[in-house]
């Protein structure tokens, strides 16, 4: 929890959160709020403002988007290594690599037109660019439809670091040249330096992790990872550890061993990094969690956009909320308590729900029928 900034004093800024978490996953699902907004809210509390995040992204450019994550601009040099390698990075998606190479090679003229248009007229929406593809993308998915080649080319050039998202018009992305948004200065990291920085930062954010859970760049395991981890262990930064009741070797960042634990009770986005690795979550917290957004309604066990409840160092339950923006009401359709969840956590859970409602601007919280709220927390939640 310390590494994830979910215990102790709250962080002081958005930049601090993004830097210490290494990256924040994005997702547009907004039945409550976008996931990147919920991740920041769970760390910063009601002081977090979406307008502040947008200022840092689009005006101050202290942050930028890459591979559907928010990352610090200060880490551009590290991610530029993934950009240089793309599509030939460490990930073993050989068929996809071949398709990307063929698409870019066949559409060299199309690429030149897009980069020229952005240079002369950018930032631009995808729909403001002509589809001049010679070879159209074929994957069997949404982008096989003719006319989608502009979006696909922009995505590939984004992965290569040639273009980047410069803003949003509603749900539509505004594209511009990367060099205009983030000048490429700073030089390349020394050999192995990128792997070291990635591994150290990810271990700090993860808190406790197995070797296969750290050291990952966007395009795969960072070259030089094995030596980087060995050096971090030798220097006493990555501390080998064993987790009682679990097999395998773990590592803990030394800084986290020196911090006092100060528990909080917060609601987490279902995409939050604390629970995004489902096996890691189940092993360490004995908490089975699966995203049910794409599960047909009759087959859902908990709900559409279920938010886990973190209470101290335990995941003690989950809520199924939705924000009725027209009525200004946060509707909690159901609450679920884990087996053995403490009864005295009820007031803290109620406060966490109320804090979420206040941050959203809801004027009321409406719970479902009493049968949808566990009896041990019913009085605290429905008072």
XYZ file of C-alpha atoms in Angstrom:
383
model
C 0.000 0.000 0.000
C 2.878 2.401 0.705
C 4.242 1.952 -2.808
C 0.797 2.541 -4.273
C 0.375 5.687 -2.128
C -2.665 4.176 -0.425
C -1.405 4.503 3.130
C 0.161 7.281 5.129
C -0.179 10.976 4.282
C -1.784 11.681 0.939
C 0.534 12.769 -1.879
C 0.729 16.496 -2.519
C 0.313 16.635 -6.291
C -0.766 14.843 -9.444
C 2.842 14.855 -10.660
C 3.971 13.069 -7.482
C 1.342 10.361 -7.931
C 2.148 9.708 -11.590
C 5.889 9.660 -10.940
C 5.698 7.296 -7.972
C 3.196 4.940 -9.607
C 5.417 4.883 -12.747
C 2.322 5.164 -14.970
C -1.465 5.328 -14.731
C -3.661 3.236 -16.995
C -6.416 5.039 -18.880
C -9.911 3.823 -19.729
C -12.860 5.875 -20.991
C -15.552 3.882 -19.178
C -17.286 6.551 -17.142
C -20.251 4.917 -15.417
C -18.679 6.562 -12.355
C -15.677 8.440 -13.806
C -12.781 7.685 -16.135
C -10.390 5.247 -14.495
C -7.365 7.574 -14.555
C -9.448 10.132 -12.678
C -10.503 7.557 -10.084
C -6.896 6.419 -9.577
C -5.824 9.992 -8.890
C -8.846 10.632 -6.654
C -8.115 7.536 -4.548
C -4.618 8.908 -3.817
C -5.272 12.649 -3.605
C -8.828 12.700 -2.282
C -11.315 15.463 -2.959
C -8.570 17.963 -3.815
C -8.034 16.253 -7.174
C -9.451 18.232 -10.096
C -9.690 16.899 -13.648
C -8.880 20.390 -14.947
C -5.512 20.212 -13.168
C -4.691 16.934 -14.904
C -5.644 18.377 -18.297
C -3.483 21.435 -17.630
C -0.489 19.211 -16.896
C -1.142 17.149 -20.024
C -2.020 19.759 -22.630
C -0.660 23.116 -21.470
C 2.311 22.519 -19.189
C 3.144 19.168 -20.835
C 4.570 17.771 -17.610
C 2.743 14.525 -18.450
C 1.908 12.768 -21.702
C -0.047 9.776 -22.945
C 1.638 6.667 -24.308
C 0.175 3.221 -24.947
C -3.059 4.285 -23.205
C -1.233 5.300 -20.020
C -0.305 8.630 -18.457
C 3.438 8.939 -17.848
C 5.748 11.757 -16.681
C 7.410 13.834 -19.389
C 10.603 13.421 -17.350
C 10.566 9.732 -18.359
C 10.377 10.482 -22.077
C 13.980 9.372 -22.622
C 13.167 5.943 -21.128
C 10.041 5.439 -23.216
C 11.824 6.739 -26.303
C 13.788 3.473 -26.244
C 10.515 1.565 -26.752
C 9.579 4.044 -29.479
C 12.876 3.464 -31.307
C 12.459 -0.320 -31.171
C 8.842 -0.435 -32.294
C 7.642 -2.779 -33.767
C 10.750 -4.883 -33.110
C 10.824 -4.759 -29.316
C 11.135 -7.719 -26.921
C 7.467 -8.719 -26.966
C 6.939 -11.905 -28.948
C 4.039 -10.987 -31.215
C 5.697 -12.028 -34.460
C 2.568 -11.993 -36.630
C 1.641 -8.534 -35.415
C 5.180 -7.288 -36.020
C 5.151 -8.537 -39.592
C 1.777 -6.913 -40.218
C 2.951 -3.584 -38.789
C 6.134 -3.631 -40.884
C 4.195 -4.423 -44.063
C 1.569 -1.752 -43.365
C 4.157 0.967 -42.728
C 6.306 -0.031 -45.698
C 3.390 -0.097 -48.137
C 2.046 3.191 -46.800
C 5.259 5.224 -46.757
C 3.604 7.932 -48.865
C 0.533 7.926 -46.611
C 2.817 8.380 -43.589
C 4.605 11.318 -45.221
C 1.256 12.972 -46.009
C 0.020 12.591 -42.388
C 3.230 13.981 -40.876
C 3.214 16.893 -43.326
C -0.433 17.689 -42.601
C 0.214 17.683 -38.859
C 3.254 19.903 -39.294
C 1.316 22.425 -41.372
C -2.145 22.239 -39.774
C -1.889 20.336 -36.506
C -3.204 19.486 -34.007
C -5.826 17.554 -36.019
C -8.537 14.974 -35.436
C -8.237 11.716 -37.350
C -11.305 12.635 -39.396
C -9.505 15.742 -40.679
C -6.935 13.577 -42.466
C -7.533 11.823 -45.794
C -7.286 8.056 -46.020
C -4.510 7.625 -48.577
C -3.635 4.073 -47.596
C -2.297 1.825 -50.321
C -2.561 -1.198 -48.044
C -5.461 -1.276 -45.581
C -5.056 -2.869 -42.169
C -6.393 -6.413 -41.822
C -6.667 -7.926 -38.360
C -10.210 -9.264 -38.180
C -11.172 -6.475 -35.776
C -12.838 -3.074 -35.830
C -10.107 -1.457 -37.910
C -10.643 -3.727 -40.939
C -13.413 -1.407 -42.093
C -12.263 0.779 -44.959
C -11.624 4.309 -43.751
C -10.088 3.187 -40.448
C -6.551 3.222 -41.830
C -6.033 6.831 -40.685
C -6.668 5.871 -37.049
C -4.469 2.806 -37.348
C -1.582 4.735 -38.889
C -1.810 7.383 -36.179
C -1.729 4.674 -33.493
C 1.349 3.058 -35.050
C 3.136 6.401 -35.392
C 2.204 7.048 -31.753
C 3.894 3.805 -30.723
C 6.944 4.872 -32.767
C 7.033 8.240 -31.006
C 6.515 10.282 -34.183
C 3.113 11.672 -33.204
C 1.348 12.063 -29.908
C -1.973 13.069 -28.428
C -2.078 16.836 -27.958
C -5.567 17.191 -26.488
C -9.134 15.967 -26.738
C -12.330 17.191 -28.310
C -14.851 15.168 -26.322
C -13.839 11.548 -26.911
C -11.869 12.402 -30.063
C -8.119 12.639 -29.800
C -6.205 15.593 -31.227
C -2.923 14.555 -32.857
C 0.272 16.535 -33.350
C 3.947 15.935 -34.078
C 5.717 14.524 -31.045
C 8.697 16.824 -31.568
C 6.408 19.820 -31.200
C 4.830 18.548 -28.016
C 7.875 17.004 -26.355
C 11.216 18.117 -27.831
C 13.518 15.083 -28.100
C 16.409 16.514 -26.052
C 18.048 14.773 -23.142
C 20.069 12.132 -24.932
C 19.791 8.367 -24.684
C 20.163 6.551 -21.359
C 23.432 4.700 -20.904
C 23.255 0.951 -21.689
C 21.272 -0.767 -18.963
C 20.162 2.517 -17.352
C 16.626 2.300 -18.731
C 16.252 -1.248 -17.370
C 17.523 -0.151 -13.963
C 15.179 2.832 -13.724
C 12.182 0.824 -14.906
C 12.876 -2.051 -12.513
C 13.529 0.154 -9.475
C 10.462 2.347 -10.044
C 8.152 -0.577 -10.724
C 9.345 -2.427 -7.629
C 8.775 0.675 -5.518
C 5.252 1.080 -6.914
C 4.394 -2.607 -6.660
C 5.591 -2.840 -3.062
C 6.237 -6.561 -3.125
C 6.696 -8.407 -6.399
C 8.045 -11.510 -8.060
C 10.785 -11.183 -10.652
C 8.332 -11.686 -13.526
C 6.215 -8.725 -12.360
C 8.844 -5.995 -12.715
C 11.228 -4.643 -15.338
C 8.666 -4.265 -18.104
C 8.836 -1.511 -20.704
C 5.774 -0.886 -22.859
C 7.129 -3.149 -25.589
C 8.322 -5.963 -23.322
C 11.003 -6.795 -20.771
C 13.584 -4.016 -20.752
C 16.923 -5.110 -22.252
C 19.442 -5.511 -19.448
C 16.815 -6.397 -16.832
C 18.676 -9.360 -15.320
C 21.788 -7.311 -14.583
C 19.706 -4.368 -13.356
C 17.885 -6.534 -10.799
C 21.141 -8.161 -9.695
C 22.708 -4.731 -9.149
C 19.691 -3.494 -7.192
C 19.887 -6.536 -4.927
C 23.636 -6.097 -4.420
C 23.114 -2.435 -3.490
C 20.396 -3.314 -0.971
C 17.645 -1.506 -2.905
C 15.744 -4.638 -3.952
C 15.470 -6.835 -0.844
C 14.752 -10.554 -1.380
C 11.733 -11.677 0.620
C 9.399 -14.579 1.212
C 5.653 -14.197 1.661
C 4.203 -16.473 4.305
C 1.958 -19.080 2.774
C 3.060 -18.398 -0.804
C 5.603 -20.180 -2.932
C 8.296 -18.391 -4.843
C 10.771 -15.594 -4.270
C 9.646 -11.997 -3.908
C 11.414 -8.631 -3.749
C 10.597 -5.564 -1.666
C 11.927 -2.053 -2.210
C 14.124 -1.128 0.765
C 12.540 2.318 1.131
C 9.152 0.762 1.865
C 10.550 -1.267 4.763
C 11.455 1.944 6.569
C 8.063 3.648 6.263
C 5.440 3.470 9.016
C 2.132 1.988 7.901
C -0.773 4.409 8.218
C -3.967 2.770 6.982
C -6.705 4.416 4.955
C -10.038 3.245 3.567
C -10.508 3.986 -0.131
C -12.478 2.801 -3.145
C -10.431 1.618 -6.121
C -11.032 1.729 -9.841
C -11.357 -1.817 -11.246
C -8.347 -0.894 -13.431
C -6.268 0.313 -10.470
C -2.740 -1.098 -10.457
C -3.289 -2.594 -7.002
C -5.842 -5.016 -8.493
C -5.044 -4.991 -12.223
C -2.825 -8.077 -11.928
C -5.590 -10.467 -10.902
C -3.285 -13.342 -9.921
C -1.065 -11.040 -7.853
C -4.138 -9.632 -6.098
C -5.561 -13.054 -5.350
C -2.230 -14.396 -4.058
C -1.366 -11.474 -1.775
C -4.832 -10.367 -0.648
C -6.861 -13.572 -1.017
C -9.259 -11.437 -3.051
C -10.791 -12.878 -6.215
C -11.519 -10.067 -8.638
C -12.568 -10.086 -12.271
C -13.728 -7.256 -14.507
C -17.337 -7.876 -15.570
C -17.856 -4.989 -18.007
C -17.869 -7.410 -20.938
C -19.810 -10.145 -19.144
C -23.522 -10.396 -20.123
C -25.693 -8.913 -17.366
C -27.328 -12.231 -16.297
C -23.901 -13.790 -15.801
C -22.383 -11.023 -13.681
C -21.591 -11.974 -10.121
C -21.045 -8.454 -8.754
C -21.875 -5.815 -11.356
C -20.768 -3.722 -14.323
C -18.132 -1.371 -12.840
C -17.297 -2.824 -9.450
C -14.913 -0.908 -7.194
C -12.926 -2.878 -4.581
C -12.826 -1.529 -1.008
C -9.349 -1.207 0.494
C -9.401 -0.978 4.300
C -5.924 -0.688 5.755
C -3.966 -3.603 4.326
C -7.004 -5.686 3.323
C -9.447 -5.743 0.440
C -12.622 -6.242 2.455
C -15.361 -5.927 -0.148
C -16.622 -4.152 -3.244
C -19.393 -1.824 -4.370
C -21.322 -1.655 -7.639
C -21.861 2.094 -8.206
C -23.085 4.352 -10.996
C -23.235 8.126 -11.104
C -26.606 9.481 -12.229
C -25.391 12.816 -13.547
C -28.842 14.113 -14.445
C -30.172 13.544 -10.935
C -26.882 14.325 -9.192
C -27.026 11.017 -7.317
C -24.340 8.401 -6.747
C -26.312 5.148 -6.907
C -24.730 2.235 -5.048
C -26.588 -0.678 -6.612
C -25.017 -3.260 -4.324
C -22.367 -3.691 -1.645
C -20.475 -6.931 -1.057
C -18.413 -7.796 2.016
C -15.662 -10.390 1.900
C -15.834 -13.316 4.282
C -14.340 -12.186 7.575
C -14.658 -8.476 6.778
C -14.667 -6.453 10.003
C -18.015 -5.084 11.141
C -16.378 -1.983 12.581
C -15.190 -1.004 9.078
C -18.751 0.083 8.204
C -18.349 3.778 9.124
C -15.052 4.009 7.206
C -16.649 2.435 4.131
C -19.581 4.859 4.403
C -17.140 7.772 4.592
C -15.250 6.525 1.521
C -18.504 6.339 -0.460
C -19.492 9.822 0.707
C -16.087 11.213 -0.285
C -16.486 9.731 -3.769
C -19.945 11.287 -4.067
C -18.686 14.688 -2.943
C -15.798 14.592 -5.415
C -18.167 13.670 -8.250
C -20.432 16.554 -7.315
C -23.321 14.289 -6.308
C -25.823 15.805 -3.909
C -26.970 12.423 -2.581
C -26.001 8.763 -2.224
C -28.733 6.219 -2.897
C -28.195 2.601 -1.886
C -30.088 -0.307 -3.389
C -32.603 -2.376 -1.470
C -31.491 -3.411 2.040
C -30.901 -6.913 0.730
C -28.206 -5.499 -1.550
C -26.207 -4.217 1.424
C -24.503 -6.682 3.817
C -26.078 -6.739 7.257
C -22.807 -6.060 9.101
C -22.490 -2.631 7.404
C -26.154 -1.850 6.725
C -26.669 0.521 9.647
C -23.511 2.519 8.888
C -24.142 2.756 5.149
C -27.878 3.358 5.090
C -28.175 5.637 8.125
